[in-house]
Coordinates of N, CA and C in Angstrom, one line a residue:
M245 N 82.5 134.2 37.0 CA 83.3 134.5 38.0 C 82.7 134.2 39.5
A246 N 81.4 134.6 39.5 CA 80.5 134.4 40.7 C 80.4 132.8 41.1
S247 N 80.2 132.3 39.9 CA 80.0 130.5 40.2 C 81.3 130.0 40.7
T248 N 82.5 130.4 40.1 CA 83.7 130.0 40.5 C 83.9 130.1 42.2
A249 N 83.6 131.5 42.7 CA 83.9 131.7 44.0 C 82.9 131.0 44.9
F250 N 81.7 130.8 44.4 CA 80.7 129.9 45.1 C 81.2 128.4 45.3
L251 N 81.6 128.0 43.8 CA 82.3 126.6 44.0 C 83.4 126.2 45.1
I252 N 84.3 127.4 45.3 CA 85.5 127.3 46.0 C 84.9 127.2 47.4
T253 N 83.9 128.2 47.8 CA 83.5 128.3 49.0 C 82.8 127.0 49.4
L254 N 82.0 126.5 48.5 CA 81.2 125.2 48.6 C 82.2 124.0 49.1
V255 N 83.6 124.1 48.2 CA 84.4 123.0 48.5 C 85.1 122.9 49.8
V256 N 85.4 124.2 50.3 CA 86.0 124.6 51.6 C 85.0 124.2 52.7
A257 N 83.8 124.5 52.6 CA 82.8 124.3 53.8 C 82.6 122.6 53.8
V258 N 82.6 122.1 52.7 CA 82.5 120.5 52.7 C 83.7 120.0 53.4
A259 N 84.7 120.4 53.1 CA 86.0 119.9 53.6 C 86.0 120.1 55.0
M260 N 85.5 121.2 55.6 CA 85.5 121.6 57.0 C 84.5 120.8 57.6
V261 N 83.5 120.4 57.0 CA 82.4 119.5 57.6 C 82.9 118.0 57.7
T262 N 83.7 117.6 56.7 CA 83.8 116.1 56.5 C 85.1 115.9 57.3
A263 N 86.1 117.0 57.6 CA 87.3 116.3 58.1 C 87.3 115.7 59.3
P264 N 86.3 116.1 60.3 CA 86.3 115.0 61.5 C 86.1 113.7 61.2
A265 N 85.3 113.5 60.1 CA 84.9 112.2 59.8 C 86.2 111.4 59.4
L266 N 87.4 112.0 59.3 CA 88.6 111.2 58.8 C 89.3 110.7 60.1
S267 N 88.7 110.8 61.3 CA 89.4 110.3 62.4 C 89.2 108.8 62.3
T268 N 90.1 108.0 63.1 CA 90.0 106.7 63.1 C 89.9 106.0 64.6
D269 N 89.2 105.1 64.9 CA 89.2 104.4 66.1 C 90.0 103.2 65.8
H270 N 91.3 103.1 66.7 CA 92.2 102.1 66.6 C 91.9 101.2 67.7
W271 N 91.5 100.0 67.5 CA 91.3 99.0 68.7 C 92.7 98.4 69.0
V272 N 93.2 98.8 70.0 CA 94.7 98.3 70.2 C 94.7 96.7 70.4
G273 N 95.6 96.2 69.6 CA 95.5 94.7 69.3 C 94.6 94.1 68.3
D274 N 93.9 94.9 67.8 CA 92.7 94.7 66.9 C 91.7 93.6 67.6
D275 N 91.6 92.5 67.1 CA 90.5 91.5 67.8 C 91.0 90.8 69.0
Q276 N 92.5 90.8 69.2 CA 93.0 90.3 70.5 C 92.9 91.1 71.6
G277 N 92.8 92.5 71.4 CA 92.8 93.4 72.4 C 94.0 93.7 73.2
W278 N 93.8 94.1 74.5 CA 94.8 94.4 75.2 C 95.3 93.2 76.3
V279 N 96.2 92.4 75.7 CA 96.5 91.1 76.3 C 98.0 90.7 76.3
L280 N 98.2 89.7 77.1 CA 99.7 89.4 77.2 C 99.9 88.5 75.9
N281 N 101.3 88.4 75.4 CA 101.7 87.5 74.5 C 101.1 88.1 73.0
F282 N 101.2 89.5 72.9 CA 101.0 90.0 71.7 C 102.0 91.1 71.3
D283 N 102.4 91.3 70.1 CA 103.4 92.0 69.7 C 102.8 93.5 69.4
Y284 N 102.8 94.3 70.3 CA 102.1 95.7 70.1 C 103.2 96.5 69.3
K285 N 104.3 96.3 69.2 CA 105.2 97.2 68.5 C 105.1 96.9 66.9
A286 N 104.7 95.5 66.6 CA 104.5 95.1 65.2 C 103.1 95.6 64.9
W287 N 102.1 95.6 65.7 CA 100.7 96.0 65.5 C 100.8 97.6 65.3
A288 N 101.5 98.3 66.0 CA 101.6 99.9 65.8 C 102.4 100.1 64.5
S289 N 103.3 99.4 64.1 CA 104.0 99.7 62.8 C 103.1 99.7 61.7
T290 N 101.9 98.9 61.9 CA 100.9 98.8 60.5 C 99.9 99.9 60.6
K291 N 100.0 100.7 61.6 CA 99.0 101.9 61.7 C 99.7 103.0 61.6
E292 N 98.6 104.1 61.3 CA 99.0 105.5 61.3 C 98.2 106.2 62.2
F293 N 98.7 107.0 63.2 CA 98.0 107.5 64.2 C 97.9 109.1 64.0
H294 N 96.9 109.7 63.9 CA 96.6 111.2 63.9 C 96.1 111.9 64.8
V295 N 96.3 113.2 65.3 CA 95.5 113.9 66.1 C 94.0 113.9 65.8
G296 N 93.2 113.6 66.7 CA 91.7 113.4 66.3 C 91.3 111.6 66.4
D297 N 92.3 110.8 66.2 CA 92.1 109.6 66.4 C 91.7 109.2 67.8
T298 N 91.3 107.9 68.0 CA 91.2 107.4 69.3 C 91.7 106.1 69.4
L299 N 92.3 105.7 70.6 CA 92.8 104.3 70.9 C 91.8 103.8 71.9
I300 N 91.5 102.4 71.6 CA 90.4 101.7 72.5 C 91.3 100.6 72.7
F301 N 91.4 100.6 74.2 CA 91.9 99.2 75.0 C 90.9 98.5 75.4
K302 N 90.6 97.2 74.8 CA 89.6 96.3 75.4 C 90.4 95.1 76.0
Y303 N 89.9 95.0 77.3 CA 90.5 93.7 78.1 C 89.4 93.4 79.1
K304 N 89.7 92.2 79.8 CA 88.8 91.8 81.0 C 89.2 92.8 82.3
Q305 N 88.2 93.5 82.6 CA 88.5 94.4 83.8 C 89.0 93.6 85.0
G306 N 89.9 94.3 85.4 CA 90.7 93.6 86.6 C 92.0 92.8 86.2
A307 N 91.9 92.3 85.0 CA 93.1 91.6 84.7 C 94.1 92.5 84.2
H308 N 94.0 93.8 83.5 CA 94.9 94.5 83.1 C 94.4 95.9 83.3
N309 N 95.3 96.9 83.0 CA 95.0 98.4 83.1 C 95.8 99.1 82.1
V310 N 95.7 100.3 82.0 CA 96.5 101.3 81.2 C 96.9 102.3 81.8
Y311 N 98.3 102.5 81.7 CA 99.1 103.8 82.3 C 99.6 104.6 81.1
R312 N 99.3 105.8 81.1 CA 100.0 106.6 80.4 C 101.4 106.8 80.9
A313 N 102.4 106.6 80.0 CA 103.6 106.8 80.6 C 104.5 107.8 79.7
D314 N 105.8 108.0 80.3 CA 106.6 108.9 79.6 C 107.6 107.9 78.9
Q315 N 108.5 108.4 78.1 CA 109.6 107.4 77.6 C 110.3 106.5 78.7
R316 N 110.8 107.1 79.7 CA 111.6 106.4 80.7 C 110.6 105.5 81.5
A317 N 109.5 105.7 81.9 CA 108.6 104.9 82.5 C 108.3 103.7 81.3
F318 N 108.2 103.9 80.2 CA 107.9 103.0 79.2 C 109.1 102.0 79.0
Q319 N 110.1 102.4 78.9 CA 111.3 101.6 78.9 C 111.7 101.0 80.2
N320 N 111.4 101.3 81.2 CA 111.7 100.6 82.6 C 110.4 99.9 83.2
C321 N 109.4 100.1 82.5 CA 108.2 99.4 82.9 C 107.9 99.9 84.3
T322 N 107.9 101.1 84.7 CA 107.5 101.7 85.9 C 106.3 102.4 85.9
T323 N 105.4 102.3 86.8 CA 104.3 103.4 87.1 C 104.6 104.4 87.9
S324 N 103.7 105.4 87.8 CA 103.8 106.7 88.6 C 102.7 106.6 89.9
S325 N 102.8 106.9 90.9 CA 101.7 107.0 91.9 C 100.9 108.2 91.6
F326 N 101.4 109.3 90.7 CA 100.9 110.4 90.3 C 99.8 110.2 89.2
I327 N 99.8 108.9 88.7 CA 99.0 108.8 87.4 C 97.8 107.8 87.7
T328 N 96.8 108.1 87.5 CA 95.6 107.1 87.7 C 95.6 106.2 86.5
P329 N 95.6 105.0 86.8 CA 95.5 104.0 85.6 C 93.9 104.0 85.2
L330 N 93.8 103.8 83.8 CA 92.4 103.4 83.3 C 92.3 102.1 83.6
T331 N 91.1 101.7 84.1 CA 90.8 100.3 84.5 C 89.4 99.6 84.2
S332 N 88.7 100.4 83.0 CA 87.5 100.0 82.8 C 87.1 98.6 81.9
G333 N 88.3 98.4 81.4 CA 88.3 97.2 80.3 C 87.8 97.5 79.0
N334 N 87.5 98.9 78.9 CA 87.1 99.4 77.5 C 87.5 101.0 77.6
D335 N 88.8 101.2 77.8 CA 89.3 102.6 77.9 C 89.6 103.2 76.6
V336 N 89.1 104.4 76.5 CA 89.2 105.2 75.3 C 90.1 106.3 75.4
I337 N 91.0 106.5 74.6 CA 92.0 107.6 74.8 C 92.0 108.3 73.4
S338 N 91.5 109.7 73.7 CA 91.5 110.6 72.4 C 92.9 111.1 72.2
L339 N 93.4 111.0 70.9 CA 94.6 111.6 70.7 C 94.5 113.0 70.2
T340 N 95.0 114.0 71.3 CA 94.9 115.3 71.1 C 96.0 116.3 70.6
T341 N 97.2 115.6 70.7 CA 98.4 116.3 70.4 C 99.2 115.6 69.6
P342 N 99.9 116.1 68.8 CA 101.1 115.0 68.0 C 102.3 114.9 68.8
G343 N 102.9 113.8 68.5 CA 104.1 113.4 69.1 C 104.2 111.8 69.8
K344 N 105.1 111.6 70.4 CA 105.2 110.3 70.8 C 104.5 110.1 72.2
K345 N 103.8 108.8 72.0 CA 103.0 108.7 73.3 C 103.1 107.1 73.7
W346 N 103.1 106.9 75.0 CA 103.6 105.6 75.3 C 102.4 105.2 76.4
Y347 N 102.2 103.7 76.5 CA 101.2 103.3 77.3 C 101.6 101.8 77.7
I348 N 101.5 101.6 79.0 CA 101.8 100.2 79.7 C 100.8 99.6 80.5
C349 N 100.9 98.3 80.7 CA 100.1 97.9 81.8 C 100.7 97.8 83.2
G350 N 100.2 98.1 84.1 CA 100.9 98.2 85.4 C 100.6 97.1 86.3
I351 N 100.0 96.0 85.9 CA 99.7 94.7 86.6 C 100.9 93.9 86.4
G352 N 101.3 93.4 87.8 CA 102.6 92.4 87.7 C 103.6 92.7 86.9
K353 N 103.9 91.7 86.2 CA 105.2 92.0 85.3 C 104.7 92.1 83.7
H354 N 103.3 92.2 83.5 CA 102.9 92.5 82.2 C 103.4 93.3 81.3
C355 N 104.1 94.5 81.7 CA 104.8 95.2 80.9 C 106.0 94.7 80.5
A356 N 106.7 94.2 81.3 CA 108.1 93.5 81.1 C 107.9 92.5 80.1
K357 N 106.8 91.7 80.1 CA 106.3 90.7 79.3 C 105.9 91.1 77.9
G358 N 105.9 92.5 77.6 CA 105.6 92.9 76.2 C 104.3 93.9 76.3
M359 N 103.3 94.1 77.4 CA 102.4 94.6 77.3 C 102.4 96.2 77.6
K360 N 102.9 96.8 76.4 CA 103.4 98.2 76.1 C 103.2 98.6 74.8
L361 N 102.7 99.9 74.6 CA 102.5 100.3 73.3 C 103.3 101.6 73.3
A362 N 104.0 101.9 72.2 CA 104.5 103.2 71.7 C 104.1 103.6 70.4
I363 N 103.6 104.9 70.4 CA 103.1 105.3 69.0 C 103.8 106.6 68.7
N364 N 103.5 107.0 67.5 CA 103.8 108.4 67.2 C 102.6 109.0 66.5
V365 N 101.9 109.9 67.2 CA 100.9 110.8 66.7 C 101.2 111.8 65.9
L366 N 100.7 111.7 64.7 CA 101.0 112.7 63.5 C 99.7 114.1 63.6
P367 N 100.1 115.1 63.0 CA 99.0 116.0 62.8 C 97.8 115.6 62.3
E368 N 96.7 116.3 62.6 CA 95.5 115.9 62.1 C 95.5 115.9 60.5
L369 N 94.7 114.8 60.0 CA 94.6 114.6 58.6 C 94.0 115.7 58.1
G370 N 94.4 116.3 56.9 CA 93.9 117.4 56.4 C 94.4 118.9 56.8
S371 N 95.2 118.8 58.0 CA 95.8 119.9 58.6 C 96.9 120.5 57.6
P372 N 97.3 121.7 57.5 CA 98.2 122.1 56.6 C 99.7 121.1 56.8
A373 N 99.9 120.8 58.0 CA 101.1 120.0 58.0 C 101.0 118.6 57.4
T374 N 99.7 118.1 57.0 CA 99.5 116.9 56.4 C 98.8 116.8 55.1
A375 N 98.4 118.1 54.7 CA 97.8 118.3 53.4 C 98.7 118.1 52.2
P376 N 98.3 117.5 51.2 CA 99.2 117.4 50.0 C 99.6 118.6 49.4
S377 N 100.8 118.9 49.2 CA 101.2 120.2 48.4 C 100.7 120.2 46.9
P378 N 100.2 121.2 46.4 CA 99.6 121.2 45.1 C 101.0 121.1 44.1
S379 N 100.5 120.0 43.0 CA 101.6 120.0 42.2 C 101.2 120.1 40.7
G380 N 101.9 120.5 39.9 CA 101.5 120.6 38.6 C 100.6 121.6 38.3
L381 N 100.6 122.7 39.1 CA 99.8 123.9 39.0 C 100.8 125.1 38.4
A382 N 100.2 125.8 37.4 CA 101.0 126.9 36.7 C 100.7 128.1 37.8
S383 N 101.8 128.8 37.8 CA 101.5 130.1 38.7 C 101.0 131.2 37.8

């Protein structure tokens, strides 16, 4: 009986230590990066985003930027003077909460030409909301 309790404790401890390793770095646009003439909607449809993951926007500094937006700003391609754009060319955004997230380029008409990204962030992998439910276990 003691060995069963030890084994369960060990499994729980290992799961807690390895859970952060489940996060993913998403290079927006993969090897293309954050550029014009790329279908970010199609790119995002092939990904699953979770709390704990990061988005990495790679682009030539000065050529583009990244604004966090709300749904209305995303749809209308409008930026806000209350939001400071990311401009490093190697912008990293940690996904810390679940839900819809929107990002746009605020340079010229880049957003209107498709330089915009909408994603849905799911709960952290391994959290109760994403953990598979036990099946086939007798009560």
